[in-house]
XYZ file of C-alpha atoms in Angstrom:
403
model
C 12.029 -9.361 39.964
C 12.633 -12.220 37.577
C 9.055 -11.999 36.231
C 9.449 -8.257 35.759
C 12.735 -8.800 33.911
C 11.155 -11.381 31.593
C 8.223 -9.075 30.917
C 10.570 -6.206 30.093
C 12.612 -8.431 27.788
C 9.447 -9.602 25.999
C 8.271 -6.031 25.607
C 11.629 -5.028 24.190
C 11.480 -7.865 21.655
C 7.936 -6.853 20.691
C 8.984 -3.244 20.151
C 11.944 -4.335 18.024
C 9.632 -6.534 15.938
C 7.251 -3.617 15.423
C 10.104 -1.313 14.411
C 11.402 -3.783 11.847
C 7.902 -4.473 10.516
C 7.497 -0.797 9.669
C 10.079 -1.151 6.904
C 8.273 -2.311 3.759
C 9.232 -5.350 1.715
C 9.891 -8.919 2.745
C 8.211 -12.237 2.245
C 4.607 -12.805 3.259
C 2.229 -15.323 1.716
C 0.955 -15.468 -1.821
C -1.970 -13.412 -3.068
C -5.274 -15.221 -3.374
C -5.880 -16.176 -6.990
C -9.000 -14.952 -8.835
C -11.220 -17.898 -9.682
C -9.665 -20.146 -7.011
C -12.010 -22.987 -6.210
C -14.149 -22.502 -3.129
C -13.706 -25.223 -0.595
C -12.456 -26.144 2.878
C -9.095 -24.511 2.177
C -10.724 -21.078 1.908
C -12.692 -21.631 5.109
C -9.392 -22.153 6.937
C -8.150 -18.725 5.822
C -10.906 -16.591 7.327
C -12.389 -15.974 10.752
C -16.113 -16.398 10.067
C -18.616 -18.045 7.752
C -19.856 -14.669 6.387
C -16.233 -13.843 5.535
C -15.833 -17.159 3.703
C -18.966 -16.519 1.637
C -17.818 -13.009 0.746
C -14.334 -14.276 -0.169
C -15.772 -16.947 -2.452
C -17.961 -14.322 -4.090
C -15.116 -11.868 -4.630
C -12.800 -14.481 -6.106
C -15.492 -15.760 -8.445
C -16.492 -12.287 -9.603
C -12.949 -11.123 -10.227
C -12.433 -14.122 -12.482
C -15.308 -12.965 -14.717
C -13.066 -10.545 -16.567
C -15.290 -8.695 -18.989
C -18.335 -9.016 -16.706
C -16.570 -7.590 -13.642
C -18.059 -4.120 -13.964
C -21.641 -5.311 -13.739
C -21.022 -8.056 -11.209
C -19.129 -6.407 -8.373
C -22.105 -4.820 -6.579
C -25.350 -6.794 -6.452
C -28.058 -7.864 -4.061
C -26.458 -11.300 -3.753
C -23.788 -9.878 -1.403
C -24.081 -10.866 2.284
C -26.372 -8.515 4.181
C -24.037 -6.772 6.689
C -22.009 -5.215 3.867
C -24.964 -4.191 1.721
C -24.791 -0.534 2.795
C -21.054 -0.168 2.093
C -21.429 1.131 -1.448
C -19.084 4.055 -0.763
C -15.506 3.643 0.468
C -15.842 3.195 4.246
C -13.505 4.894 6.696
C -11.745 3.007 9.469
C -14.464 3.816 12.009
C -17.061 2.093 9.825
C -14.711 -0.800 9.161
C -14.060 -1.280 12.869
C -17.804 -1.276 13.505
C -18.323 -3.917 10.830
C -15.501 -5.974 12.344
C -17.240 -5.864 15.721
C -20.611 -6.685 14.147
C -19.411 -9.581 11.981
C -15.636 -10.195 11.930
C -12.341 -8.518 11.007
C -11.927 -10.609 7.859
C -15.451 -9.795 6.732
C -14.725 -6.069 7.183
C -11.480 -6.397 5.204
C -13.230 -8.156 2.322
C -16.070 -5.626 2.345
C -13.398 -2.946 1.985
C -11.901 -4.816 -0.978
C -15.307 -4.886 -2.611
C -15.758 -1.167 -2.001
C -12.346 -0.470 -3.563
C -13.539 -2.177 -6.744
C -16.915 -0.407 -6.792
C -16.025 2.517 -9.079
C -15.603 2.290 -12.842
C -11.982 3.474 -12.882
C -10.842 0.852 -10.409
C -12.731 -1.965 -12.126
C -11.258 -0.940 -15.465
C -7.729 -0.857 -14.099
C -8.056 -4.098 -12.098
C -9.417 -5.895 -15.160
C -6.531 -4.558 -17.274
C -3.949 -5.606 -14.653
C -5.395 -9.120 -14.409
C -5.288 -9.413 -18.204
C -1.642 -8.276 -18.283
C -0.787 -10.924 -15.692
C -2.487 -13.624 -17.762
C -0.575 -12.545 -20.879
C 2.660 -13.361 -19.070
C 6.043 -11.734 -18.530
C 7.304 -12.183 -22.103
C 4.357 -10.319 -23.605
C 4.551 -7.504 -21.052
C 8.262 -7.096 -21.625
C 7.661 -6.934 -25.379
C 5.048 -4.200 -24.939
C 7.185 -2.160 -22.539
C 10.208 -2.305 -24.862
C 8.287 -0.879 -27.806
C 8.878 2.805 -28.679
C 6.661 4.777 -26.330
C 5.772 1.609 -24.444
C 6.600 3.231 -21.109
C 7.562 6.872 -21.786
C 8.342 7.867 -18.207
C 11.180 8.254 -15.743
C 10.459 6.414 -12.494
C 11.398 7.986 -9.164
C 11.399 5.513 -6.267
C 10.778 6.907 -2.783
C 12.204 4.190 -0.496
C 10.694 2.905 2.717
C 11.674 3.576 6.304
C 15.010 1.907 7.248
C 15.675 0.945 3.626
C 19.466 1.140 4.023
C 19.493 -1.009 7.155
C 17.166 -3.603 5.641
C 17.645 -3.774 1.866
C 17.120 -7.532 2.084
C 13.374 -7.018 2.584
C 12.984 -4.921 -0.551
C 12.596 -1.565 1.170
C 15.011 -0.016 -1.364
C 13.083 -1.294 -4.434
C 16.201 -3.215 -5.476
C 14.334 -5.870 -7.464
C 12.155 -3.294 -9.215
C 15.152 -1.124 -10.115
C 16.973 -4.105 -11.622
C 13.879 -4.879 -13.686
C 13.742 -1.317 -15.041
C 17.470 -1.448 -15.752
C 16.912 -4.540 -17.880
C 14.120 -2.824 -19.784
C 16.119 0.355 -20.323
C 13.542 2.485 -18.480
C 15.162 5.528 -16.812
C 14.779 5.556 -13.054
C 16.267 6.950 -9.855
C 16.193 6.015 -6.188
C 15.577 9.167 -4.180
C 18.446 9.097 -1.644
C 16.416 10.042 1.417
C 17.882 9.542 4.901
C 16.389 6.222 5.955
C 15.039 7.321 9.340
C 14.292 11.014 8.730
C 10.857 12.504 9.332
C 8.082 12.491 6.756
C 8.487 16.261 6.427
C 12.230 16.132 5.730
C 11.894 13.325 3.188
C 8.986 15.074 1.485
C 11.249 18.085 0.970
C 13.876 15.817 -0.614
C 11.251 14.249 -2.895
C 10.070 17.694 -4.009
C 13.673 18.735 -4.701
C 14.262 15.569 -6.769
C 11.142 16.223 -8.853
C 12.321 19.788 -9.547
C 15.834 18.610 -10.409
C 14.763 15.734 -12.665
C 12.137 17.615 -14.634
C 10.820 16.212 -17.911
C 14.168 15.783 -19.698
C 13.782 11.989 -20.025
C 9.981 11.878 -20.081
C 7.260 12.621 -17.586
C 7.690 11.216 -14.090
C 6.093 8.331 -12.225
C 6.558 8.493 -8.451
C 6.529 5.133 -6.652
C 6.181 5.000 -2.879
C 5.676 2.330 -0.277
C 4.591 2.425 3.361
C 5.935 5.571 5.092
C 7.102 7.118 1.827
C 3.468 7.232 0.696
C 2.868 10.022 3.200
C 6.076 11.709 2.006
C 5.037 11.721 -1.651
C 1.540 12.896 -0.732
C 2.989 15.790 1.247
C 5.411 16.734 -1.536
C 2.708 16.729 -4.217
C -0.002 18.429 -2.179
C 1.917 21.009 -0.140
C 5.492 21.521 -1.384
C 5.375 21.488 -5.177
C 3.647 24.291 -7.051
C 1.297 23.068 -9.836
C 3.810 24.107 -12.483
C 6.575 22.202 -10.653
C 4.397 19.084 -10.449
C 3.438 19.320 -14.128
C 6.097 16.734 -15.020
C 4.535 14.171 -12.669
C 2.247 11.955 -14.730
C 1.372 9.514 -11.982
C 1.901 8.258 -8.462
C 1.853 4.556 -7.541
C 0.967 4.462 -3.846
C 1.680 0.958 -2.506
C 0.540 0.264 1.039
C 0.823 3.943 1.896
C 0.911 4.879 5.572
C -1.020 8.066 4.815
C -2.561 8.199 8.279
C 0.486 6.835 10.076
C 0.093 3.654 12.073
C -1.052 2.782 15.614
C 2.112 0.678 15.822
C 4.114 3.907 16.029
C 1.734 5.186 18.705
C 2.288 2.028 20.740
C 6.076 2.163 20.336
C 6.159 5.787 21.515
C 4.122 5.271 24.711
C 5.820 4.364 28.027
C 6.944 1.824 29.000
C 7.421 0.611 25.399
C 9.057 3.946 24.521
C 11.998 3.149 26.832
C 12.895 0.144 24.683
C 12.033 1.990 21.486
C 14.490 4.767 22.334
C 17.160 2.201 23.177
C 16.674 0.390 19.836
C 16.765 3.684 17.914
C 19.882 4.875 19.725
C 21.707 1.547 19.334
C 21.089 1.487 15.572
C 21.735 5.174 15.021
C 18.181 5.791 13.766
C 16.514 9.184 14.013
C 13.547 9.257 16.402
C 11.942 11.943 14.234
C 11.066 9.353 11.628
C 9.063 7.265 14.068
C 7.445 10.340 15.627
C 6.243 11.436 12.209
C 4.496 8.065 11.710
C 2.275 8.509 14.773
C -1.394 8.732 13.809
C -2.061 12.187 15.255
C 0.678 14.084 13.356
C 0.052 11.997 10.226
C -3.637 12.844 10.007
C -3.084 16.485 10.820
C -0.346 16.732 8.170
C -2.598 15.729 5.260
C -5.931 17.065 6.508
C -7.602 18.806 3.577
C -4.676 18.083 1.236
C -5.247 18.067 -2.521
C -3.098 16.858 -5.386
C -2.740 18.550 -8.773
C -5.447 17.407 -11.190
C -2.774 16.338 -13.666
C -1.468 13.473 -11.469
C -2.995 10.030 -11.976
C -2.986 8.138 -8.679
C -2.977 4.350 -8.456
C -3.537 2.938 -4.976
C -2.133 -0.584 -4.651
C -3.871 -1.917 -1.547
C -3.011 -5.103 0.316
C -6.124 -6.744 1.754
C -5.136 -9.815 3.743
C -7.382 -12.110 5.711
C -6.197 -13.650 8.941
C -4.981 -16.860 7.292
C -2.845 -15.121 4.649
C -0.732 -12.845 6.867
C 2.925 -13.834 6.695
C 4.876 -14.864 9.798
C 6.951 -11.675 9.830
C 3.867 -9.488 10.221
C 1.575 -11.831 12.141
C 2.349 -10.268 15.527
C 1.792 -6.686 14.400
C -1.342 -7.747 12.498
C -2.770 -9.160 15.722
C -1.863 -5.972 17.623
C -3.797 -3.909 15.069
C -6.893 -6.140 14.896
C -8.602 -4.211 17.680
C -8.581 -1.186 15.353
C -10.215 -3.188 12.571
C -8.902 -4.570 9.282
C -5.246 -3.867 8.557
C -2.385 -5.111 6.392
C -0.046 -5.908 9.288
C 1.394 -2.378 9.471
C -1.268 0.116 8.381
C -5.038 0.332 8.896
C -6.663 -0.391 5.539
C -8.646 2.837 5.242
C -5.452 4.849 5.797
C -3.678 3.342 2.766
C -5.892 4.885 0.070
C -5.598 8.320 -1.510
C -9.219 9.306 -2.263
C -10.200 9.539 -5.885
C -7.351 7.370 -7.138
C -7.852 4.165 -9.119
C -7.519 1.121 -6.869
C -5.724 -2.171 -7.440
C -6.413 -4.780 -4.773
C -3.835 -7.395 -3.813
C -6.388 -9.722 -2.257
C -4.734 -11.917 0.361
C -1.427 -10.018 0.400
C -0.153 -8.344 3.537
C 1.917 -5.137 3.700
C 4.868 -6.887 2.048
C 3.074 -7.609 -1.298
C 4.995 -10.843 -1.791
C 3.067 -11.936 -4.886
C 4.035 -8.759 -6.730
C 7.772 -9.284 -6.283
C 7.949 -11.660 -9.263
C 8.521 -10.490 -12.847
C 5.077 -11.313 -14.252
C 2.996 -9.191 -11.838
C 5.752 -6.582 -11.626
C 5.717 -6.026 -15.392
C 1.922 -6.102 -15.410
C 1.922 -3.398 -12.760
C 4.069 -1.147 -14.964
C 1.594 -1.587 -17.793
C -1.316 -0.889 -15.429
C 0.278 2.371 -14.284
C 0.726 3.409 -17.914
C -2.915 2.505 -18.559
C -3.999 4.642 -15.602
C -2.027 7.637 -16.862
C -3.432 7.290 -20.384
C -7.015 7.032 -19.099
C -6.649 9.755 -16.502
C -7.796 12.545 -18.784
C -10.991 10.636 -19.567
C -11.896 10.207 -15.902
C -13.872 13.043 -14.276
C -11.601 15.344 -12.257
C -14.336 15.787 -9.666
C -13.969 12.113 -8.803
C -10.258 12.004 -9.436
C -6.998 13.061 -7.891
C -8.225 16.471 -6.794
C -10.341 14.880 -4.077
C -9.695 16.306 -0.626
C -8.302 13.793 1.811
C -10.107 13.230 5.090
C -8.417 10.646 7.272
C -10.415 8.727 9.849
C -9.895 9.445 13.516
């Protein structure tokens, strides 16, 4: 009886940890730095020698700013990833993880995210904005027309209960306040379903309109699926015409197996108790299960006018922060993940990709002013370039989430 009680208590603690991890924000470890010297320290971060070689290669290539376009895909890459020239789905990533290692699969995915011209252009621009520093970025953004948009933040799951982890975009909103950039936090119920919050996002877009400039939608984790649903299913093209861009950070577009695990008995008994005790709506967690999530967005398309920027965390095993380490390990059997979401499920197809190499789902490195300001400039760059990028390879791409 005592052993059974201890096991139940441990399971309850694990479920609570998973539930809290699903809220986005927090403090993980720092992003790996482009150009960082290869050495024993990198070997300690990854789970295999092929992963170390690929990591060294990626860091070195990203540091070659103007040569990045030509350098990212070449025959010098380690063999097992040579056929991953397209963006692999989670099934292919899991197979690569079984063949080589999870970290190797994650880094191969990072390389694939950088393989198209739009993503290389945007990543190079972002890296340059970071190097220029916060003062220069702030100067650019304060200029007339420097950032001619209103930003709508779609907060993460449980953002009212856990504002301390950044789920309410508090730091980002204070930064925009300082710059004089108009913005709003969409006041979604913190534990409502994806469907209910998507309706609220659509209503906010209609209400805000273009009065203070075109709109940039910013989502994180669960709210990524909410924005995707609002743009693809709920807003008519003329209603979405004011939306210039969508910054999708760590989007749980295909849900997460963590929700599946929390909803299965016996874990569901503790899950229901935690939800009831905190006054959280079970519908929110149900809507993050992988089955409903993939069905919800199957075949979805966004208006051609919306520029999508996918900000993707690609950690390796040695860079996952302590808060997400347990959930990262739970998800490893599914292949590479960011500690909350499977990597292939975080990307809206056809968008331009920015890779936070080494970051987990909490994007710690981007919480500081310098990368935060650089990210604003990168989003503006993406919107300005969007018309020059072929629509056939752009936002209109139909989403097909991996089983």
